[in-house]
Coordinates of C-alpha atoms in Angstrom, one line a residue:
M1 CA 15.9 340.1 146.0
I2 CA 13.4 341.4 148.8
V3 CA 12.9 337.6 149.9
N4 CA 16.7 337.6 150.9
F5 CA 16.2 340.0 153.8
L6 CA 13.0 338.7 155.0
S7 CA 14.1 338.0 158.5
I8 CA 14.9 341.5 159.5
L9 CA 11.7 343.1 156.9
V10 CA 8.8 341.3 158.5
P11 CA 9.3 342.8 162.1
L12 CA 10.3 346.7 160.3
L13 CA 7.3 346.7 158.0
G14 CA 4.9 345.9 160.8
Y15 CA 3.7 342.2 159.8
A16 CA 2.4 339.9 162.2
T17 CA 4.0 336.7 160.6
P18 CA 5.7 335.9 157.5
I19 CA 2.7 334.6 155.6
D20 CA 1.3 338.2 155.6
L21 CA 4.2 339.0 153.3
L22 CA 3.0 336.2 150.8
G23 CA -0.5 337.7 150.5
N24 CA -1.9 335.1 147.7
I25 CA -1.0 332.4 150.0
K26 CA -2.4 334.0 153.0
K27 CA -5.9 334.4 151.9
L28 CA -6.5 330.4 150.3
P29 CA -9.1 329.2 152.4
V30 CA -7.9 325.6 152.0
I31 CA -4.1 323.9 151.5
R32 CA -4.2 320.4 150.2
I33 CA -1.0 318.1 151.3
G34 CA -0.3 314.7 150.3
I35 CA 1.3 312.3 152.0
S36 CA 2.5 309.4 150.0
A37 CA 4.1 306.1 151.4
S38 CA 7.8 305.1 151.8
P39 CA 9.5 302.3 153.2
G40 CA 10.7 304.2 156.6
N41 CA 8.8 307.0 157.8
G42 CA 10.5 309.9 155.7
H43 CA 8.3 311.0 153.2
Q44 CA 5.3 311.0 156.1
A45 CA 7.8 312.9 158.3
A46 CA 8.1 315.5 155.4
G47 CA 4.3 316.2 155.1
A48 CA 4.2 316.5 158.9
I49 CA 7.0 319.4 158.7
V50 CA 5.3 321.1 155.8
A51 CA 2.3 321.4 158.0
N52 CA 3.3 322.4 160.8
R53 CA 5.9 325.2 159.5
L54 CA 3.1 326.3 157.5
R55 CA 1.4 327.0 161.0
Q56 CA 4.6 328.4 162.3
L57 CA 4.6 331.0 159.4
G58 CA 1.3 332.1 160.4
Y59 CA -1.2 330.4 157.7
Q60 CA -5.0 330.1 159.3
G61 CA -6.9 328.3 156.8
K62 CA -7.9 324.9 156.3
L63 CA -5.4 321.8 155.8
E64 CA -6.4 319.2 154.1
I65 CA -4.0 316.1 154.5
V66 CA -4.5 313.6 151.7
Y67 CA -2.6 310.2 153.3
A68 CA -2.1 307.0 151.2
E69 CA -4.2 303.5 153.5
K70 CA -0.7 302.3 154.2
T71 CA 1.0 305.3 156.3
K72 CA -2.0 305.2 158.6
E73 CA 0.4 304.0 161.6
Q74 CA 3.1 306.3 160.7
L75 CA 0.4 309.4 160.7
G76 CA -0.7 308.2 164.1
F77 CA 3.0 309.3 165.6
L78 CA 3.7 312.2 163.5
F79 CA -0.1 313.7 163.6
P80 CA -1.9 313.3 167.2
P81 CA -4.6 313.1 167.7
F82 CA -4.9 311.2 164.1
N83 CA -6.3 307.8 164.8
P84 CA -4.6 305.4 162.4
D85 CA -8.1 302.9 163.5
G86 CA -10.3 305.7 162.4
E87 CA -12.6 306.9 159.9
S88 CA -11.6 307.3 156.3
I89 CA -12.3 311.2 156.8
Q90 CA -11.4 312.7 160.2
K91 CA -12.1 316.5 160.9
F92 CA -10.1 318.2 163.9
I93 CA -12.2 321.4 164.1
D94 CA -10.1 323.1 166.9
Q95 CA -6.7 322.9 164.6
N96 CA -8.6 323.4 161.3
I97 CA -7.4 320.0 159.9
V98 CA -9.1 317.4 157.6
F99 CA -7.1 313.9 157.3
I100 CA -8.3 312.1 153.9
A101 CA -7.6 308.5 153.2
K102 CA -5.9 308.9 149.3
Q103 CA -9.0 305.9 148.0
K104 CA -11.7 308.4 149.8
F105 CA -10.2 311.1 147.5
M106 CA -10.0 309.6 144.5
L107 CA -13.1 307.6 144.2
E108 CA -15.7 310.5 145.6
S109 CA -13.8 313.2 144.0
E110 CA -17.2 315.3 144.5
L111 CA -17.0 315.6 148.1
F112 CA -13.4 317.1 147.7
P113 CA -13.4 319.8 144.7
K114 CA -10.6 321.7 143.4
V115 CA -8.4 324.0 145.4
E116 CA -5.7 326.1 144.2
L117 CA -2.6 325.0 145.9
A118 CA -1.3 321.3 147.3
I119 CA 2.1 320.8 148.4
L120 CA 3.8 317.3 148.6
G121 CA 6.9 317.4 151.6
A122 CA 8.5 314.6 149.6
D123 CA 7.8 312.3 146.9
D124 CA 9.5 309.4 144.5
N125 CA 6.8 309.6 141.6
H126 CA 6.3 312.7 139.1
R127 CA 2.7 313.9 140.1
Y128 CA 0.7 316.5 138.5
P129 CA -1.7 318.6 140.1
T130 CA -4.7 316.8 138.7
D131 CA -3.6 313.9 141.3
L132 CA -4.5 315.8 144.4
R133 CA -7.0 318.2 142.1
V134 CA -5.3 321.4 142.3
D135 CA -4.5 324.2 140.0
T136 CA -0.7 324.3 141.3
L137 CA 1.2 321.3 142.7
L138 CA 4.3 322.2 145.0
T139 CA 6.4 319.2 145.5
L140 CA 9.1 319.7 147.8
Q141 CA 12.1 317.3 148.3
P142 CA 14.7 316.8 151.8
L143 CA 18.2 318.1 151.8
K144 CA 20.2 317.0 148.3
W145 CA 17.3 314.7 147.5
S146 CA 18.2 313.0 143.7
K147 CA 15.0 314.6 142.4
P148 CA 14.7 318.5 142.5
S149 CA 11.7 320.4 144.1
T150 CA 9.0 321.5 141.3
V151 CA 5.6 323.6 140.6
I152 CA 3.7 322.2 138.2
K153 CA 1.0 324.5 137.2
I154 CA -2.2 324.1 134.9
M155 CA -2.1 327.6 133.1
P156 CA -5.4 329.3 131.8
S157 CA -4.8 327.7 128.8
G158 CA -5.0 324.2 129.9
K159 CA -1.4 323.8 129.3
F160 CA 1.0 322.2 132.3
T161 CA 4.0 323.9 132.9
S162 CA 7.1 322.6 135.2
L163 CA 9.1 325.0 137.2
S164 CA 12.1 323.7 138.8
L165 CA 13.5 324.5 141.9
K166 CA 17.1 323.3 141.8
H167 CA 18.3 326.3 143.8
L168 CA 16.1 324.5 147.1
A169 CA 18.1 321.5 147.0
N170 CA 20.6 322.7 149.3
M171 CA 18.3 323.7 151.7
G172 CA 16.9 321.4 154.5
Y173 CA 13.6 322.0 156.0
S174 CA 13.3 325.0 158.2
Y175 CA 11.0 324.9 161.6
E176 CA 10.8 325.3 165.1
L177 CA 11.4 322.7 167.7
P178 CA 8.9 321.8 170.6
H179 CA 9.4 324.1 174.0
S180 CA 7.7 323.0 177.1
N181 CA 7.8 324.4 180.8
D182 CA 6.9 321.0 181.2
P183 CA 8.6 318.2 179.3
L184 CA 7.1 315.3 181.5
A185 CA 3.8 316.9 181.0
F186 CA 4.2 317.6 177.2
I187 CA 5.5 313.6 176.9
K188 CA 2.3 312.7 178.4
E189 CA 0.0 314.9 176.1
Q190 CA 1.8 313.9 173.0
L191 CA 1.6 309.8 174.0
S192 CA -2.0 310.0 174.8
H193 CA -3.9 310.0 172.2
T194 CA -2.6 306.4 171.4
P195 CA -2.9 303.7 173.3
G196 CA 0.3 301.6 172.4
L197 CA 2.4 305.3 172.7
A198 CA 0.4 305.9 176.1
K199 CA 1.9 302.7 177.3
K200 CA 5.5 304.2 177.0
T201 CA 5.0 308.0 179.0
D202 CA 6.2 306.1 182.1
G203 CA 9.5 304.8 180.5
L204 CA 10.1 307.9 178.8
N205 CA 9.3 310.2 181.6
A206 CA 11.3 308.0 183.7
I207 CA 14.6 308.6 181.2
Y208 CA 13.7 312.2 181.1
R209 CA 14.1 312.5 184.7
E210 CA 17.2 311.3 184.8
I211 CA 18.4 314.1 182.4
G212 CA 21.4 315.5 184.1
H213 CA 22.7 312.5 186.1
I214 CA 22.9 310.2 182.9
D215 CA 24.3 311.3 179.1
L216 CA 21.7 310.5 176.5
A217 CA 22.8 308.8 173.5
A218 CA 19.5 308.7 171.1
A219 CA 19.7 306.2 168.2
Y220 CA 17.5 306.1 165.2
G221 CA 17.7 303.6 162.3
H222 CA 14.8 302.4 160.5
F223 CA 16.9 299.2 159.5
M224 CA 19.4 299.4 161.9
N225 CA 20.4 295.9 163.6
Q226 CA 22.0 294.8 167.1
K227 CA 25.2 294.9 165.6
Q228 CA 25.1 298.5 164.9
V229 CA 23.8 299.3 168.6
F230 CA 26.4 297.7 170.0
T231 CA 28.8 298.8 167.5
Y232 CA 27.5 302.1 168.9
A233 CA 27.8 301.0 172.4
R234 CA 31.4 299.8 172.3
G235 CA 32.6 303.5 170.6
I236 CA 31.0 305.0 173.9
L237 CA 32.8 302.7 176.4
W238 CA 36.0 303.5 174.0
A239 CA 35.4 307.3 174.8
M240 CA 34.6 306.6 178.2
D241 CA 38.0 304.3 178.9
N242 CA 40.1 307.5 176.8
S243 CA 38.7 310.5 177.9
P244 CA 37.0 310.0 181.3
E245 CA 36.9 314.0 182.4
L246 CA 34.5 314.0 179.4
F247 CA 32.0 311.2 179.8
T248 CA 31.3 311.7 183.8
K249 CA 28.1 309.9 183.5
G250 CA 26.8 306.4 183.0
V251 CA 25.0 306.4 179.5
V252 CA 21.5 305.6 178.1
I253 CA 21.1 304.5 174.4
P254 CA 17.4 304.9 174.1
V255 CA 16.9 303.1 170.3
F256 CA 13.9 304.2 168.3
N257 CA 13.6 301.6 165.9
S258 CA 10.5 299.6 165.6
L259 CA 12.4 296.2 166.7
A260 CA 10.0 293.2 166.8
T261 CA 10.1 290.9 169.3
L262 CA 12.6 288.3 168.2
D263 CA 15.0 291.4 167.3
K264 CA 15.0 292.4 171.0
I265 CA 15.8 288.8 171.9
D266 CA 18.6 288.9 169.5
L267 CA 19.6 292.0 171.4
K268 CA 20.2 289.8 174.8
K269 CA 21.1 286.8 173.1
Y270 CA 24.2 288.9 171.1
L271 CA 25.1 290.2 174.8
R272 CA 25.3 287.1 176.1
S273 CA 27.5 285.9 173.4
S274 CA 30.2 288.8 174.7
P275 CA 30.8 288.5 178.4
S276 CA 33.2 291.3 178.3
L277 CA 30.7 293.9 177.1
A278 CA 27.7 291.9 179.1
Q279 CA 29.7 293.5 182.5
K280 CA 29.3 296.8 181.3
V281 CA 26.1 296.8 179.2
K282 CA 22.5 296.2 179.9
V283 CA 19.3 295.7 177.5
V284 CA 15.7 296.9 178.6
D285 CA 12.5 297.2 176.8
I286 CA 10.8 301.0 177.6
L287 CA 7.6 299.1 179.6
N288 CA 9.9 297.2 182.1
A289 CA 8.5 297.9 185.3
E290 CA 11.9 298.2 186.8
L291 CA 13.4 300.6 184.4
S292 CA 13.1 303.4 186.8
I293 CA 15.5 301.4 189.2
K294 CA 17.8 300.5 186.6
L295 CA 18.2 303.9 185.5
K296 CA 19.1 305.2 188.7
E297 CA 21.2 302.6 189.2
I298 CA 23.5 303.1 186.3
K299 CA 27.1 304.1 186.7
R300 CA 29.8 305.7 185.1
G301 CA 31.4 303.1 182.5
E302 CA 28.2 301.5 181.9
I303 CA 25.6 301.8 179.6
L304 CA 21.8 301.0 179.2
I305 CA 20.6 300.0 176.1
V306 CA 16.4 300.9 175.9
T307 CA 14.3 299.3 173.2
V308 CA 11.9 302.4 172.7
G309 CA 10.5 302.0 169.5
S310 CA 7.7 304.3 167.4
V311 CA 7.4 308.0 169.5
T312 CA 5.8 311.1 168.4
K313 CA 7.7 313.3 166.3
P314 CA 7.8 316.3 168.7
V315 CA 8.8 313.5 171.7
F316 CA 11.2 312.3 169.3
E317 CA 12.7 315.5 168.6
L318 CA 12.7 316.4 172.1
L319 CA 14.7 313.3 173.3
Y320 CA 17.2 314.3 170.4
S321 CA 17.7 318.2 171.4
E322 CA 18.6 316.0 174.9
S323 CA 21.3 314.1 173.7
S324 CA 24.5 314.6 175.1
I325 CA 26.3 312.4 173.0
A326 CA 26.5 312.9 169.8
P327 CA 23.8 310.7 168.5
V328 CA 22.7 308.2 165.7
V329 CA 20.6 308.9 162.7
E330 CA 19.0 307.6 159.7
G331 CA 17.3 309.5 156.4
R332 CA 17.2 312.7 155.0
N333 CA 14.4 314.0 158.0
S334 CA 16.1 313.1 161.1
M335 CA 19.2 314.1 159.6
N336 CA 17.6 317.8 159.0
L337 CA 16.3 317.5 162.8
M338 CA 20.1 317.6 163.6
H339 CA 21.0 320.8 161.5
I340 CA 18.3 322.4 163.3
L341 CA 20.2 321.5 166.7
G342 CA 23.6 322.1 164.7
R343 CA 25.4 319.3 166.2
P344 CA 27.3 316.4 165.2
Y345 CA 26.0 313.1 164.6
L346 CA 26.6 309.8 163.2
P347 CA 24.5 308.6 160.0
S348 CA 23.9 304.6 160.2
A349 CA 24.3 304.6 156.0
G350 CA 26.1 307.4 154.5
W351 CA 26.6 311.2 155.0
E352 CA 23.8 312.1 152.9
G353 CA 22.6 315.7 152.5
Y354 CA 25.9 317.4 152.7
P355 CA 28.3 318.7 150.5
F356 CA 30.7 316.9 151.1
S357 CA 31.4 313.5 151.3
S358 CA 32.1 313.5 155.1
P359 CA 32.7 316.2 157.6
S360 CA 36.2 314.6 158.2
D361 CA 38.6 311.8 158.3
I362 CA 37.3 311.1 161.9
A363 CA 33.7 311.2 160.9
E364 CA 34.2 308.7 158.0
D365 CA 35.8 306.2 160.2
A366 CA 33.4 306.6 162.5
R367 CA 30.7 305.9 159.5
L368 CA 32.1 303.3 158.1
D369 CA 32.5 301.8 161.3
L370 CA 28.8 301.8 162.2
S371 CA 27.4 300.9 158.6
Y372 CA 29.7 297.7 158.6
S373 CA 29.5 296.7 162.0
I374 CA 33.1 297.3 162.6
E375 CA 33.2 296.7 166.5
L376 CA 36.5 297.8 167.5
G377 CA 35.0 301.1 169.1
E378 CA 38.2 303.4 168.0
A379 CA 36.6 305.3 165.5
I380 CA 33.5 305.6 166.6
G381 CA 35.3 307.0 169.9
Q382 CA 37.5 309.4 168.7
F383 CA 34.5 311.0 166.9
L384 CA 32.1 311.0 170.3
I385 CA 35.2 312.6 171.6
E386 CA 35.9 315.5 169.5
A387 CA 31.8 315.8 169.3
K388 CA 32.4 316.6 172.9
L389 CA 35.1 319.4 172.4
P390 CA 33.1 323.1 171.7
D391 CA 35.9 324.4 170.1
S392 CA 36.8 321.0 167.5
K393 CA 36.8 321.8 164.0
L394 CA 34.0 318.9 163.8
N395 CA 31.8 321.3 166.1
A396 CA 32.8 324.3 164.1
F397 CA 31.4 322.1 161.0
F398 CA 28.4 321.1 162.2
S399 CA 27.4 324.3 163.5
A400 CA 28.3 326.2 160.4
M401 CA 25.4 323.9 159.2
R402 CA 23.0 324.6 161.5
I403 CA 19.7 325.5 160.2
D404 CA 17.9 329.0 161.6
P405 CA 14.1 328.8 161.7
K406 CA 14.2 332.7 161.9
N407 CA 16.2 333.0 158.5
L408 CA 13.4 332.6 155.8
A409 CA 16.1 333.3 153.4
K410 CA 17.1 329.8 154.1
D411 CA 13.6 328.4 154.3
K412 CA 12.7 326.1 151.9
L413 CA 9.1 326.0 152.2
F414 CA 8.7 330.2 152.4
Q415 CA 11.2 330.7 149.5
A416 CA 8.9 328.1 147.1
L417 CA 5.6 329.8 148.6
A418 CA 7.2 332.8 147.8
I419 CA 8.1 331.8 143.9
I420 CA 4.3 330.5 143.8
N421 CA 3.0 334.0 145.0
K422 CA 4.9 335.9 142.8
Q423 CA 3.7 333.8 139.6
W424 CA 0.3 334.2 140.9
D425 CA 0.7 337.8 139.9
T426 CA 0.9 337.0 136.4
T427 CA -2.6 335.3 134.9
S428 CA -0.9 334.9 131.4
D429 CA 0.8 331.7 129.4
Q430 CA 3.7 333.5 129.1
I431 CA 6.8 331.3 130.4
S432 CA 10.4 331.8 131.4
E433 CA 13.1 330.0 129.8
N434 CA 12.9 328.2 133.4
I435 CA 9.8 326.9 132.8
T436 CA 8.9 323.7 130.8
I437 CA 5.7 323.0 128.8
I438 CA 4.6 319.4 130.1
D439 CA 3.4 316.8 127.1
M440 CA -0.3 316.8 128.0
K441 CA -0.9 313.5 126.4
E442 CA 2.0 311.8 128.3
A443 CA 1.0 313.5 131.4
E444 CA -2.5 312.1 131.3
K445 CA -1.4 309.0 130.5
N446 CA 0.9 308.5 133.4
I447 CA -2.0 309.9 135.8
R448 CA -4.5 307.5 134.9
D449 CA -2.0 304.8 134.9
R450 CA -1.1 305.5 138.3
I451 CA -4.3 306.1 139.5
R452 CA -5.4 302.6 138.3
K453 CA -2.2 301.3 140.3
E454 CA -2.7 303.1 143.3
I455 CA -6.5 302.0 143.6
L456 CA -5.7 298.3 142.8
F457 CA -2.6 298.8 145.6
E458 CA -4.6 300.0 148.2
S459 CA -7.6 297.6 147.4
C460 CA -4.9 294.7 147.2
S461 CA -3.3 295.5 150.7
T462 CA -6.7 296.0 152.3
Q463 CA -7.7 292.4 151.2
L464 CA -4.5 291.3 152.7
D465 CA -4.8 292.9 155.9
L466 CA -7.9 291.6 156.3
I467 CA -7.2 288.0 155.5
Y468 CA -4.2 288.4 157.8
S469 CA -6.8 289.9 160.4
H470 CA -8.6 286.9 159.7
G471 CA -6.2 284.3 160.0
N472 CA -4.9 285.5 163.8
R473 CA -8.4 285.6 164.8
S474 CA -8.6 281.9 164.1
K475 CA -5.6 280.9 165.3
N476 CA -6.6 282.8 168.7

């Protein structure tokens, strides 16, 4: 039960950091973190959260990030200064962190000997310690994920044992959000490591400078389309018309999904097809040279949609924390962020990650309108109005869901590490009723099959990328 009181015990017992309470974990010279591929940025973001949280908890050993080749672009946003165009092994001595491409890791095993612990922040496959060449593999899953978090360990006898951590399912990831006394310099530094992101610095700083003069309403969705963007905008306009005392400024909607050029053209086409909407809503790209002027010109009753695309995770978190209108999110990790903030938000898909189907009837109606692009505006507008009222039931609901990074009893990563730390105090093969012995033959077959598939997948992907690049050069 001592783990449940760690927030109080850490200062009282004189420990410098929480990791001091986990002696077996603290002394590890290396912790390996696996980053697997997924359709969006979710699994990669979870891996970044694990790495950052380990440092926040006080772990100072080396972090080895083993990543799937297809995640290189996302890693550039999540782990600056990682270079997506760099070598397959990238070392950053000042941060004591090494990035290793998965194919390099699998094919050149002599370069990367076995270590004691690896962590996956999210994963859709059933992986084993041998996948990451460790004795113990901790697989954490995001809030309310369909699969439980697990610890799989190779025992002294050579058996695999699996411990299901079902009790962690209702916990989100806990971590401290970025803080800076100079947000403009922070944004510039964060984006400086990647040329494509660095170009967005002036535009994002222009938005940040206007905070206080504008209302910010951030919107993210990997699969979010232009109709949903305008559905959200209509909801904001409805709220402006029906509660002018709460919505007294012009509104800026920075859209953080990776819209292709065609999508941006479709946004403007859609706006032209609705003259009444076009009078109040404008669309501009983050790289537009006139963005600063447009931001200063926006008045109450008007909306400026800014197509931003990808940014680094800390910049994303900074701008979401400054959103004064309930923002739009998609996926467990962006929902997790809103749980840390403890503020209302609208999911572009469903109320995943909640112990209830939805916070309220108003919230569910708003979610349905956004998901299905029902452009009446009223349901979303009512939700946004209630979200602005400090004493509303809606605000109380989201406030109660808040994740406090200082409460270690509700820290998914810390609680899992505490269990492993305790396990390592025992060297025998004694197994409690909560631990399952894994069939070794089946496990080994699954590992061999997956390794073959992953090597083939990475090899084919590389060949396709080369063909595509050669085709583009030929056209040019």
